[in-house]
CSV table of C-alpha atoms in Angstrom, one decimal:
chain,number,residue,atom,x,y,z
C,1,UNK,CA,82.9,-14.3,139.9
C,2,UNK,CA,81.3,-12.1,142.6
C,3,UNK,CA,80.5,-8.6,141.8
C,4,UNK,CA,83.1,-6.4,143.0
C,5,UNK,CA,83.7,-3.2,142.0
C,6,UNK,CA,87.6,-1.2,141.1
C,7,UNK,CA,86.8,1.7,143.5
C,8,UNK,CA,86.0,-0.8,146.6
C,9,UNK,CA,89.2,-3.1,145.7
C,10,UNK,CA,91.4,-0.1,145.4
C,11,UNK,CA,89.7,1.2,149.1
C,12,UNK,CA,91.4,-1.7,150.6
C,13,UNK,CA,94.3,-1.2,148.8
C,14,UNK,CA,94.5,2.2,149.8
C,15,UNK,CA,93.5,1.3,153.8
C,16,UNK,CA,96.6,-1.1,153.9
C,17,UNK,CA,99.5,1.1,152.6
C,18,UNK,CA,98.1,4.1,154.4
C,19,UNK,CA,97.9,2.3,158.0
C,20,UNK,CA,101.4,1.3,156.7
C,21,UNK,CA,102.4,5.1,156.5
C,22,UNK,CA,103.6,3.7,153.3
C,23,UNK,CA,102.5,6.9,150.7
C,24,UNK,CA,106.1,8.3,151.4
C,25,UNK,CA,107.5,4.9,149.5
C,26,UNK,CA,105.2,4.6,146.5
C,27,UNK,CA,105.9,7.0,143.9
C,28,UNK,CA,105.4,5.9,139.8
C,29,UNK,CA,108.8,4.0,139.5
C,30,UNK,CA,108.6,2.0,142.8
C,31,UNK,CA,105.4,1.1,141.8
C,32,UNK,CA,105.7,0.1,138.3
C,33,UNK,CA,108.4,-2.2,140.0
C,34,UNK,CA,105.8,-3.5,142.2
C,35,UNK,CA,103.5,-5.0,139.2
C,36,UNK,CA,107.0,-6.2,137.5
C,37,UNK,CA,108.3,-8.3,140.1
C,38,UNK,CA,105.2,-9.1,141.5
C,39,UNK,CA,104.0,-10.7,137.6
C,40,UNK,CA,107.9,-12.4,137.1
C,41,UNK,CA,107.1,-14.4,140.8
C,42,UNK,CA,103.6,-15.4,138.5
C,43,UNK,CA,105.5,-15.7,135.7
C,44,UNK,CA,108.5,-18.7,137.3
C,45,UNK,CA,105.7,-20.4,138.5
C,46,UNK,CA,105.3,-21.5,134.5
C,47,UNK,CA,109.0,-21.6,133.8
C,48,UNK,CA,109.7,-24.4,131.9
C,49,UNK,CA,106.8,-25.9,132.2
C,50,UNK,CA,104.8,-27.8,129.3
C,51,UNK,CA,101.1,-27.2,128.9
C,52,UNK,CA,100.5,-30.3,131.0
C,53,UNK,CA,102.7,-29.5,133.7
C,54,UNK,CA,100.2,-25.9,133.5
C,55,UNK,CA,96.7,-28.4,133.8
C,56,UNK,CA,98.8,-30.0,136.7
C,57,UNK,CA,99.6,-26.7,138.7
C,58,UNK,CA,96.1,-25.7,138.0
C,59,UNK,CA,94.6,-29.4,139.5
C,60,UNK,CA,96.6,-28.9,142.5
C,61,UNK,CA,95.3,-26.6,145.6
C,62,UNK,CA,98.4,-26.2,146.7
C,63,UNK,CA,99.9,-25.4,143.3
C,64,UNK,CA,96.4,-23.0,142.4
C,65,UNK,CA,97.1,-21.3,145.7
C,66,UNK,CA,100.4,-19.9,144.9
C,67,UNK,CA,99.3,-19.0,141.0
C,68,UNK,CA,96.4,-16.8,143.1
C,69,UNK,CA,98.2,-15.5,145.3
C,70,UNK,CA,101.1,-14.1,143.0
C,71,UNK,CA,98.1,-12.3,140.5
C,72,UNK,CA,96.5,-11.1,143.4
C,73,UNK,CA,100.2,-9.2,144.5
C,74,UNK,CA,100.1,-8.3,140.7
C,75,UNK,CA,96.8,-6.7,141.0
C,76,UNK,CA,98.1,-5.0,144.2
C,77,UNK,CA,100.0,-3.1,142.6
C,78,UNK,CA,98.0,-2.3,139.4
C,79,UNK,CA,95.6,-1.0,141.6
C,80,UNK,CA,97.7,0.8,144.0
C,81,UNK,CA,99.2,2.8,140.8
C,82,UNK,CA,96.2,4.2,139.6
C,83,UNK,CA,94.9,5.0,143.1
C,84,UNK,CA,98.1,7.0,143.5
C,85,UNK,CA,98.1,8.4,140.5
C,86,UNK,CA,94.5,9.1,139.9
C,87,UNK,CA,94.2,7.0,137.1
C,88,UNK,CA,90.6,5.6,136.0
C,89,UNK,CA,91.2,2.0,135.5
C,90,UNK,CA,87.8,1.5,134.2
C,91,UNK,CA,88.4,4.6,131.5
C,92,UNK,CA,91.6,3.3,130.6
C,93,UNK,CA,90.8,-0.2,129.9
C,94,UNK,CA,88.1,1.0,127.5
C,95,UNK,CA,90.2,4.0,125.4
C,96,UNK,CA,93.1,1.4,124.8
C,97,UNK,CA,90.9,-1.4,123.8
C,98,UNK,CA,89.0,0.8,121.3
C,99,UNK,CA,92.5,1.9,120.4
C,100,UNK,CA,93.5,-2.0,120.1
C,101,UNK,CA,90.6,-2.9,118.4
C,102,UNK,CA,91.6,-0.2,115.3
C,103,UNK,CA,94.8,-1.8,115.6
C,104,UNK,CA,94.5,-5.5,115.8
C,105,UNK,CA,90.6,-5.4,113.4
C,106,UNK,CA,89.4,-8.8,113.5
C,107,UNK,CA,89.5,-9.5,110.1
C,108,UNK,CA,92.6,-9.0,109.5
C,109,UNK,CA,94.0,-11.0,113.1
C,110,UNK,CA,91.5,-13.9,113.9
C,111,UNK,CA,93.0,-16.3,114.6
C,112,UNK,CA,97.0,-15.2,114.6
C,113,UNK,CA,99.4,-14.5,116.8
C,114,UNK,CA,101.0,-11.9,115.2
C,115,UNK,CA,102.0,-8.3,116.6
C,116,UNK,CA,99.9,-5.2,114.5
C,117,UNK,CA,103.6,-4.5,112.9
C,118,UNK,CA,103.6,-7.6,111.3
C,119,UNK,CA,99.8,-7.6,109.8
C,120,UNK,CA,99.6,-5.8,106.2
N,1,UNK,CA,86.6,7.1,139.6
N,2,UNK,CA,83.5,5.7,138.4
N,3,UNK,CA,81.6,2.6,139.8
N,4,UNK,CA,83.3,-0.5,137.2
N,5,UNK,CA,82.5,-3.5,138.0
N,6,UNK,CA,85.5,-6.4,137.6
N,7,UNK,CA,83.2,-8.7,135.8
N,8,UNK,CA,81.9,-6.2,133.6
N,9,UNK,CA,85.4,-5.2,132.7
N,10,UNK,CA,86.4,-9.2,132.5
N,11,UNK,CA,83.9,-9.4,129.7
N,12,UNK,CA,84.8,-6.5,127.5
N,13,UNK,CA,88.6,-8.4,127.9
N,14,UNK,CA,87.1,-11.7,127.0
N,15,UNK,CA,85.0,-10.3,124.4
N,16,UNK,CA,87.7,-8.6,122.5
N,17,UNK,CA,90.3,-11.8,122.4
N,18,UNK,CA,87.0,-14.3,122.0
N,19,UNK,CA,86.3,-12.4,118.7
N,20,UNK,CA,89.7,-12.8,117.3
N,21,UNK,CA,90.0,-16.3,118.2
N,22,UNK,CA,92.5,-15.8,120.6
N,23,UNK,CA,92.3,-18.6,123.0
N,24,UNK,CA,94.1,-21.0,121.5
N,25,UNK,CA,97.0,-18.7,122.0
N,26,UNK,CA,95.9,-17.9,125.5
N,27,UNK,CA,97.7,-20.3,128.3
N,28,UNK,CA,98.9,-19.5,131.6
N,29,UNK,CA,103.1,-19.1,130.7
N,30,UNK,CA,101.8,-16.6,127.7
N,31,UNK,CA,99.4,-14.8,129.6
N,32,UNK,CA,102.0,-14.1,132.4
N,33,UNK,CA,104.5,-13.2,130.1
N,34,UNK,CA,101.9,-10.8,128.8
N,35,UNK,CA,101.5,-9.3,132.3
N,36,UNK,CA,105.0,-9.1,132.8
N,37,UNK,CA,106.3,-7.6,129.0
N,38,UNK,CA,103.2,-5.0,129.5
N,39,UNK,CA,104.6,-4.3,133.4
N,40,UNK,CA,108.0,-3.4,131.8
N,41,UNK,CA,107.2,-1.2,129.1
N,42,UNK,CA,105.0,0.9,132.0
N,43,UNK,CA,108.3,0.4,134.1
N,44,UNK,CA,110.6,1.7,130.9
N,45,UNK,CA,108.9,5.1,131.2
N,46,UNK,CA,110.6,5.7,134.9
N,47,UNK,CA,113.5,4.3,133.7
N,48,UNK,CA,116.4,6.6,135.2
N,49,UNK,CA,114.2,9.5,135.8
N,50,UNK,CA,114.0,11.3,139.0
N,51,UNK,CA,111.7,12.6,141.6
N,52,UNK,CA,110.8,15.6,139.4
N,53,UNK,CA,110.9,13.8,135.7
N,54,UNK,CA,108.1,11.9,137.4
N,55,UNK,CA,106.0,14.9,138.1
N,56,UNK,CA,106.7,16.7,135.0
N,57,UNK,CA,105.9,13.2,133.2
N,58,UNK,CA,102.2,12.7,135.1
N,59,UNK,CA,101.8,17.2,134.1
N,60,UNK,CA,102.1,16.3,130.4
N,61,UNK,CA,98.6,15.3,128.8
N,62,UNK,CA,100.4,13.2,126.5
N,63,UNK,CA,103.0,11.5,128.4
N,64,UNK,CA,100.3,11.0,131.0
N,65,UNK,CA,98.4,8.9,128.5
N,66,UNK,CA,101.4,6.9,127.6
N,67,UNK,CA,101.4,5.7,130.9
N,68,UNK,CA,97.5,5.1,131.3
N,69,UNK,CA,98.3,3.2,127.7
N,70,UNK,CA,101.0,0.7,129.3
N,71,UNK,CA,98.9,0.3,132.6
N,72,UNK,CA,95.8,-0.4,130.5
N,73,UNK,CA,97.5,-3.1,128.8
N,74,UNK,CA,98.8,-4.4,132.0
N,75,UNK,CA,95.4,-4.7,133.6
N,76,UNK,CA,94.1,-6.2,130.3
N,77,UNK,CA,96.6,-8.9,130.8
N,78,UNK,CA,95.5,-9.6,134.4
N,79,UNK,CA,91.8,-9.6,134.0
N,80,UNK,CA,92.2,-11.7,131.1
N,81,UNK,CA,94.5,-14.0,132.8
N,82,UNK,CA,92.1,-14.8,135.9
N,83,UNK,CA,89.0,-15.0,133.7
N,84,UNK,CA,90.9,-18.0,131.7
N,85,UNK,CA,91.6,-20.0,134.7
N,86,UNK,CA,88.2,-19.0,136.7
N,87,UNK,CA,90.2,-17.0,139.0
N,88,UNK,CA,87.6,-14.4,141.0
N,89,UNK,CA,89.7,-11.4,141.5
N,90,UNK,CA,87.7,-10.0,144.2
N,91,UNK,CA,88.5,-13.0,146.6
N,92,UNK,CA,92.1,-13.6,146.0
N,93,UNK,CA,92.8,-10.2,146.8
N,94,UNK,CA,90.6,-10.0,149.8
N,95,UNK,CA,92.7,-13.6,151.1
N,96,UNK,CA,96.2,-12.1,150.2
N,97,UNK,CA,95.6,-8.7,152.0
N,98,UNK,CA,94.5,-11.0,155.2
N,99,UNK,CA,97.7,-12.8,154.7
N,100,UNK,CA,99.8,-9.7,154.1
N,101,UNK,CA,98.4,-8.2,156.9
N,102,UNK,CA,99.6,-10.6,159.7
N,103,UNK,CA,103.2,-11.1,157.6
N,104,UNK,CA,103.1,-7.0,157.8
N,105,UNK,CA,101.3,-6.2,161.1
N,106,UNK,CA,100.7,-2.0,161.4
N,107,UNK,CA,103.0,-1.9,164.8
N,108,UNK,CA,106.0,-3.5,163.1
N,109,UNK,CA,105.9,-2.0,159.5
N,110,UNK,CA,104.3,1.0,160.3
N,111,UNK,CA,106.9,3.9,157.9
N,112,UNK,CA,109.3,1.2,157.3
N,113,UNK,CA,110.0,-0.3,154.0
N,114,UNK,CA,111.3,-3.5,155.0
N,115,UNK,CA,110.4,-6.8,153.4
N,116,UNK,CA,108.6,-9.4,156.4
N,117,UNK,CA,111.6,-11.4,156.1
N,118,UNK,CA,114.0,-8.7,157.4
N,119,UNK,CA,111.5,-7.8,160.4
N,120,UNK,CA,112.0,-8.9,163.7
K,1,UNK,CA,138.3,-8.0,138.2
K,2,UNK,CA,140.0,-10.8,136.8
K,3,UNK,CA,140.3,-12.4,132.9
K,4,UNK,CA,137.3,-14.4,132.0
K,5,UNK,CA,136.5,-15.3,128.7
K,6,UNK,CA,133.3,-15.6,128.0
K,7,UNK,CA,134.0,-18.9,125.7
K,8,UNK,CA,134.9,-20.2,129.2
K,9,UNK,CA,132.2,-19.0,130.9
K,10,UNK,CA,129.4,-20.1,128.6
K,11,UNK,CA,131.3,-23.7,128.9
K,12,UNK,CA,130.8,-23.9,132.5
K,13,UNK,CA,126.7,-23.1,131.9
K,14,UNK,CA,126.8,-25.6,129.4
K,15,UNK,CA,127.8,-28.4,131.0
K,16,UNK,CA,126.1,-27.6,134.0
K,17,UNK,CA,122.9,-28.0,132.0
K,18,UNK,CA,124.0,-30.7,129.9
K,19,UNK,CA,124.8,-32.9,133.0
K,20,UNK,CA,121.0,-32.7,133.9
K,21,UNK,CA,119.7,-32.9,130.6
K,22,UNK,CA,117.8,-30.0,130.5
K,23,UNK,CA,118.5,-29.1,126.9
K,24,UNK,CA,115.1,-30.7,126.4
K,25,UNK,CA,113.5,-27.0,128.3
K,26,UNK,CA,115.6,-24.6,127.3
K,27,UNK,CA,113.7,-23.2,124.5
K,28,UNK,CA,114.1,-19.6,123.5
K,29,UNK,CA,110.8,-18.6,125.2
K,30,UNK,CA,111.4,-20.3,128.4
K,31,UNK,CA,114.7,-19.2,128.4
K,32,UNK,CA,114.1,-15.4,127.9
K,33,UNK,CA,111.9,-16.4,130.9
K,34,UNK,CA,114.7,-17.2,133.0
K,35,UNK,CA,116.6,-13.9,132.0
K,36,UNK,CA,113.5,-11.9,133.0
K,37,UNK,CA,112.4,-14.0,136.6
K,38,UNK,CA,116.2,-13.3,137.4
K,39,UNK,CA,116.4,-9.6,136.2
K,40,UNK,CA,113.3,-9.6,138.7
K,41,UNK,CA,114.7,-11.2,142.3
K,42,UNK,CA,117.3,-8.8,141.5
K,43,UNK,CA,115.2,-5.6,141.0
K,44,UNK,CA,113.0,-6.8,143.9
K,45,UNK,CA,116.4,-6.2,146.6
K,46,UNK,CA,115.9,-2.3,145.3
K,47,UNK,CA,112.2,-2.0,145.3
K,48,UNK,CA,111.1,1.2,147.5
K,49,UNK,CA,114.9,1.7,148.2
K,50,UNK,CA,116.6,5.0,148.9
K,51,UNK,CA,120.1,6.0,147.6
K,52,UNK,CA,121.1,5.6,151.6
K,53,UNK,CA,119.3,2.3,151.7
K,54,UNK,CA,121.2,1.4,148.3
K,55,UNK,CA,124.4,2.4,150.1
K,56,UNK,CA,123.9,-0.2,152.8
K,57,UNK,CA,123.5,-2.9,150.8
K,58,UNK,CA,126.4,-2.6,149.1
K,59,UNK,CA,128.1,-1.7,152.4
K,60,UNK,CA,127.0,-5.2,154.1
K,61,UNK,CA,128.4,-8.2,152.6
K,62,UNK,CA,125.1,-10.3,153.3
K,63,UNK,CA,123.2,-8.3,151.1
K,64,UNK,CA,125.8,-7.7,148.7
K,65,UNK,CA,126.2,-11.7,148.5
K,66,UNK,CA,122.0,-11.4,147.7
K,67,UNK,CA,122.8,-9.4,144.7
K,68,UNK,CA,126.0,-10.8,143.4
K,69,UNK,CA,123.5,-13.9,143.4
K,70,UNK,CA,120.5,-12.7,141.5
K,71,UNK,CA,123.0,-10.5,139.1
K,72,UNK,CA,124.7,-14.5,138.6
K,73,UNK,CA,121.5,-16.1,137.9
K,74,UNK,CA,120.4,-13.0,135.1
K,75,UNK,CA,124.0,-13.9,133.5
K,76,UNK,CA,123.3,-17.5,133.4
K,77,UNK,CA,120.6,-17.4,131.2
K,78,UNK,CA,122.2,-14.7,129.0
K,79,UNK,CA,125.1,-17.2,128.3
K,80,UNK,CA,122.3,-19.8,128.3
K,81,UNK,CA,120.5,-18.2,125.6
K,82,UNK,CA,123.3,-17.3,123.6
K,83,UNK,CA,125.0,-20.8,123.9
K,84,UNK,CA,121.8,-22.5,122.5
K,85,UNK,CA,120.8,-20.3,120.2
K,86,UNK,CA,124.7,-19.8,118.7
K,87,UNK,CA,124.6,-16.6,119.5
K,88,UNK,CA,128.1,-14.7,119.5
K,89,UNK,CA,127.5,-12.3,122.3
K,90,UNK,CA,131.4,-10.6,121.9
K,91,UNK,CA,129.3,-9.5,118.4
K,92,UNK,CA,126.4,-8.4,119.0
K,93,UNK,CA,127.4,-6.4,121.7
K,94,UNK,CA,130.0,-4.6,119.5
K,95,UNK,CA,127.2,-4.1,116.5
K,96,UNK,CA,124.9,-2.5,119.3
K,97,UNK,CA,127.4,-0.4,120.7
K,98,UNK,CA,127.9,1.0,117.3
K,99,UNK,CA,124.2,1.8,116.4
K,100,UNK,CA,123.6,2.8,119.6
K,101,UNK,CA,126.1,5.2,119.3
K,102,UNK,CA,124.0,6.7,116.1
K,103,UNK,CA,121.3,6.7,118.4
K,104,UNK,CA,122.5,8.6,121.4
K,105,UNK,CA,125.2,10.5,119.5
K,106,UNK,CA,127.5,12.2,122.1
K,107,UNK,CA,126.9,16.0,121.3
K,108,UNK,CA,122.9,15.3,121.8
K,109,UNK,CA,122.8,13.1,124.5
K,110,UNK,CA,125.4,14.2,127.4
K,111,UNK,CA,124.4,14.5,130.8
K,112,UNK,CA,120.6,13.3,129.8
K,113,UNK,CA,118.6,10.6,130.9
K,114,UNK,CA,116.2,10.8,127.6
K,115,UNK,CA,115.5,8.3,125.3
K,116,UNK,CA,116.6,9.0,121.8
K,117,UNK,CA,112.7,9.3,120.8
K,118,UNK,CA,113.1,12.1,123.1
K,119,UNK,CA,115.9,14.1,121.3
K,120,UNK,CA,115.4,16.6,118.3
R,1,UNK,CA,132.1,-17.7,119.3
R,2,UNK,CA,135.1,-15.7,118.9
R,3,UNK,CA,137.6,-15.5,122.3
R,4,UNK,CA,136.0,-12.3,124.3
R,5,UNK,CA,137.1,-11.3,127.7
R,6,UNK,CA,134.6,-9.9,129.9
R,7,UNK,CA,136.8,-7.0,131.1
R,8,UNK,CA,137.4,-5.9,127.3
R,9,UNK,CA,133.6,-5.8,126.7
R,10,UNK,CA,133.5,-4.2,129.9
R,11,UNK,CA,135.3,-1.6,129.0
R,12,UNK,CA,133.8,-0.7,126.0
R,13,UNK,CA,130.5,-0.4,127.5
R,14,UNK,CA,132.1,1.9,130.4
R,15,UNK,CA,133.3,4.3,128.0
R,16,UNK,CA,130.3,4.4,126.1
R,17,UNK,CA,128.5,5.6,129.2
R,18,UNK,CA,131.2,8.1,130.5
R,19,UNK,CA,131.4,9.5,127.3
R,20,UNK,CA,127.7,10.1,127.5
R,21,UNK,CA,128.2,11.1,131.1
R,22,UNK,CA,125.8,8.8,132.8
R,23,UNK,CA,127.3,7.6,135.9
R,24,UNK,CA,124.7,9.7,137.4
R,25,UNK,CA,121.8,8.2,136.5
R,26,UNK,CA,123.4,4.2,136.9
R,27,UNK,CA,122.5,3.8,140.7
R,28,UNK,CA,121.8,0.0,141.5
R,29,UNK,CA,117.8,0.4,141.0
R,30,UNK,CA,118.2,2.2,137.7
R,31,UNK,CA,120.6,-0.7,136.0
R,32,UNK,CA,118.2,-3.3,137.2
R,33,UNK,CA,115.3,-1.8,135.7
R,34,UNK,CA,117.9,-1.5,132.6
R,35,UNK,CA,118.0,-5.3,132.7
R,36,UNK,CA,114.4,-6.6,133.2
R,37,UNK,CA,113.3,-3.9,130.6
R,38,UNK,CA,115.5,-5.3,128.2
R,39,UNK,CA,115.0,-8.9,129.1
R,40,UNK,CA,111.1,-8.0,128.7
R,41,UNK,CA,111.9,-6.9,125.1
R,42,UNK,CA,113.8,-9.7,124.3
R,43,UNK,CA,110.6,-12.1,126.0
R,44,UNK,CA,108.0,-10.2,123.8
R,45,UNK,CA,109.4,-11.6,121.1
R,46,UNK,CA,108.8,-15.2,121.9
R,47,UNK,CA,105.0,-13.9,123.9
R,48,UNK,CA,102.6,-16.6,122.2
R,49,UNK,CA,105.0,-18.3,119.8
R,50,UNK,CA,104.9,-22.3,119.3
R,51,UNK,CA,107.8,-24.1,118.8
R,52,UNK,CA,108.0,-23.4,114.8
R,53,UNK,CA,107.0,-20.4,115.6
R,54,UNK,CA,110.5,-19.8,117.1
R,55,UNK,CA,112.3,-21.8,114.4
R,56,UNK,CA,111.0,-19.6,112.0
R,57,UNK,CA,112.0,-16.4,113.7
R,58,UNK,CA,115.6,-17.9,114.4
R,59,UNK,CA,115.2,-18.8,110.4
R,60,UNK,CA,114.9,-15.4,109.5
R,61,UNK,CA,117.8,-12.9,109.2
R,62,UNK,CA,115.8,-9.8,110.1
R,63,UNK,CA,114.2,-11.7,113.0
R,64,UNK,CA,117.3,-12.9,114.3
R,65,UNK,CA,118.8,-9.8,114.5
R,66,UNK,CA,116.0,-8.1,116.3
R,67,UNK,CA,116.5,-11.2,119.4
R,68,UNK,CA,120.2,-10.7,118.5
R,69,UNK,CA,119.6,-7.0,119.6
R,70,UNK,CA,117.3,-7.6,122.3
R,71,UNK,CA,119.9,-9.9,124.1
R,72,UNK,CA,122.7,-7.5,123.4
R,73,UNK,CA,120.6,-4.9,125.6
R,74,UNK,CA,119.9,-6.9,128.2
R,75,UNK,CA,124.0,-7.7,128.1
R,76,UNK,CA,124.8,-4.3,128.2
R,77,UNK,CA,122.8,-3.5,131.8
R,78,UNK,CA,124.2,-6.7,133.3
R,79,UNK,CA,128.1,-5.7,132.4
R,80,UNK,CA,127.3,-2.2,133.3
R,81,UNK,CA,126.1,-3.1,136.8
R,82,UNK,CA,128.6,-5.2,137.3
R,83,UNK,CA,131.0,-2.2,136.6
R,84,UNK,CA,129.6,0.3,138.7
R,85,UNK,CA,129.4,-2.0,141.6
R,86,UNK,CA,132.6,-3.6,141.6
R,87,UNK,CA,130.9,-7.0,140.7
R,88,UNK,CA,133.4,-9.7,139.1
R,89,UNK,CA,131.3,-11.7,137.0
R,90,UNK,CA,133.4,-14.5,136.4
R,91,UNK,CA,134.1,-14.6,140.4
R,92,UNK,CA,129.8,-14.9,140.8
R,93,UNK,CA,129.1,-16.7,138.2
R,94,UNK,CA,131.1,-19.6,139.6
R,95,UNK,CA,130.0,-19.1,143.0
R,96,UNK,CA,126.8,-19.5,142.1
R,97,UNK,CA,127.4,-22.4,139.7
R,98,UNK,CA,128.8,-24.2,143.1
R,99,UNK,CA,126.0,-23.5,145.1
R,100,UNK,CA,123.1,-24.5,142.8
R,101,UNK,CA,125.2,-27.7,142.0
R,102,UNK,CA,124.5,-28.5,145.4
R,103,UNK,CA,120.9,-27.9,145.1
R,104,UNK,CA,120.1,-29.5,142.0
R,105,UNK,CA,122.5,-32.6,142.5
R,106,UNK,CA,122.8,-34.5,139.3
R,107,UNK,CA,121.5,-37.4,140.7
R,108,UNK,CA,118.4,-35.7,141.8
R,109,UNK,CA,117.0,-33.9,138.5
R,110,UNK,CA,118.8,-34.9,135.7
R,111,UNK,CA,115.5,-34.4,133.4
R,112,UNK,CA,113.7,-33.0,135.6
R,113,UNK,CA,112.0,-29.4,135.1
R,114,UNK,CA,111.5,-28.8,138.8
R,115,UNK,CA,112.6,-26.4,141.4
R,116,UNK,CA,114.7,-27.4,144.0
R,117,UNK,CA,112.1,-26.7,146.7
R,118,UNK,CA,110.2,-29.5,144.8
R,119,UNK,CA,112.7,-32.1,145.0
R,120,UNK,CA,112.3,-34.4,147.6
């Protein structure tokens, strides 16, 4: 993966929807349905599917395309809310993974797929 | 915002869920799903609230951070899904705001928020 | 709107399924899936939507048909689920009205949009 | 599954709304979020579960009750929309059924996991 940096991403982000005049559209809730509906057309891409029909989609360029091009909508929109919201993706990310870390401690949840309710 | 690099970011994702073992669990359909749960509880917090709950929600230091919380784990979700299927972030958004751009060219969209399909 | 038992209904889903022999997918996961991808083409028709916009879908009876067909495709996998999973819907609906109405007790709740977390 | 009309659980979930006066907040948007956020709950559930996993959670009283709950949400939003929008769910439903009998023709996908764009 190339170096690329949140602030530059969310600059183009930001260049698109406001050459679009789109600010007036993109409040919190609008948004947050962005990243939903954007990650359920990712999501029906694996519905149904077993994991080799998932190495299948990932073989195919065609198939690969589509995966790519639905996270990148998804990532859109991530983006697009914080930029809107002044929200510091990078500062986020690291507070709620110090915060999941205290949750989810590796000794007790290696290796399980439980949720932190149901570890004792 | 600060300068955060994507891969730097990617690794403190891959790091946390390489520790606990979590790959095995870690396939496209649950990764999505991940996105799209994480999307919906951010989503929940707008649910049937107006123009001003949303302003009052983003002036409240704590119910600000419950949104940077859901967010956080939505992004988590994303990075992590791109890094298990050697997806480069940086390009896939680059290719879908070139194709975005000609399916919403500035003179047809400009202050409208049509989807392409229902522009002429 | 007209008598429809949903014994009847769920039948209809049934068989359409069993016909194809898709039993074989229809997992709880995958079909929770289903409810949520369709939940989603449905919310995506409202996405950056005004209250006048939201008028004139329901005004025009192309549009309308677009949502009377996503709302249909969220209900078959509800009846879906339920069917496979023998899952009386009639129910549970009844036992969650009632502990919702512990929840969001009447003299508390009236004319607000908060969630019962939010109540004292 | 005991004999349950749609109108009669209809009605009950009306009444538990205008009792609560809510009509105001239930525009078309709102309900839909209502639906995918509940959906999303009930697809957490099943987020990185194998197949016994899901057995086990279907074997357990507690854990039942919690999907039970879950789907009985997600019910709720889709009757309620269908209320406030003059939907007849039985009407859709098979409407719907016809149509996508004619794009998944038995013939075509019986045991098939595919979308109908990828039948040839």
């Amino acid at each position: 993966m190339n170096a690329a940096d949140i602030q530059e991403l969310t600059g183009l982000v930001r260049e698109f929807c406001e050459e679009r005049d789109w600010d007036q559209f993109h409040n919190p809730k609008d948004l947050a349905i962005g990243i939903s509906t954007e990650a359920n057309e990712l999501l029906d891409l694996f519905r149904f599917k077993s994991e080799e029909d998932m190495r299948e989609i990932f073989a195919s360029t065609d198939k690969k395309i589509r995966v790519e091009e639905e996270l990148a909508d998804t990532l859109f929109f991530v983006l697009r809310f914080a930029q809107m919201n002044n929200i510091d993706l990078k500062k986020i990310l690291e507070d709620k993974l110090a915060k999941n870390g205290q949750k989810y401690p590796v000794e007790k949840i290696k290796g399980k797929n439980l949720k932190y309710t149901e570890l004792d």
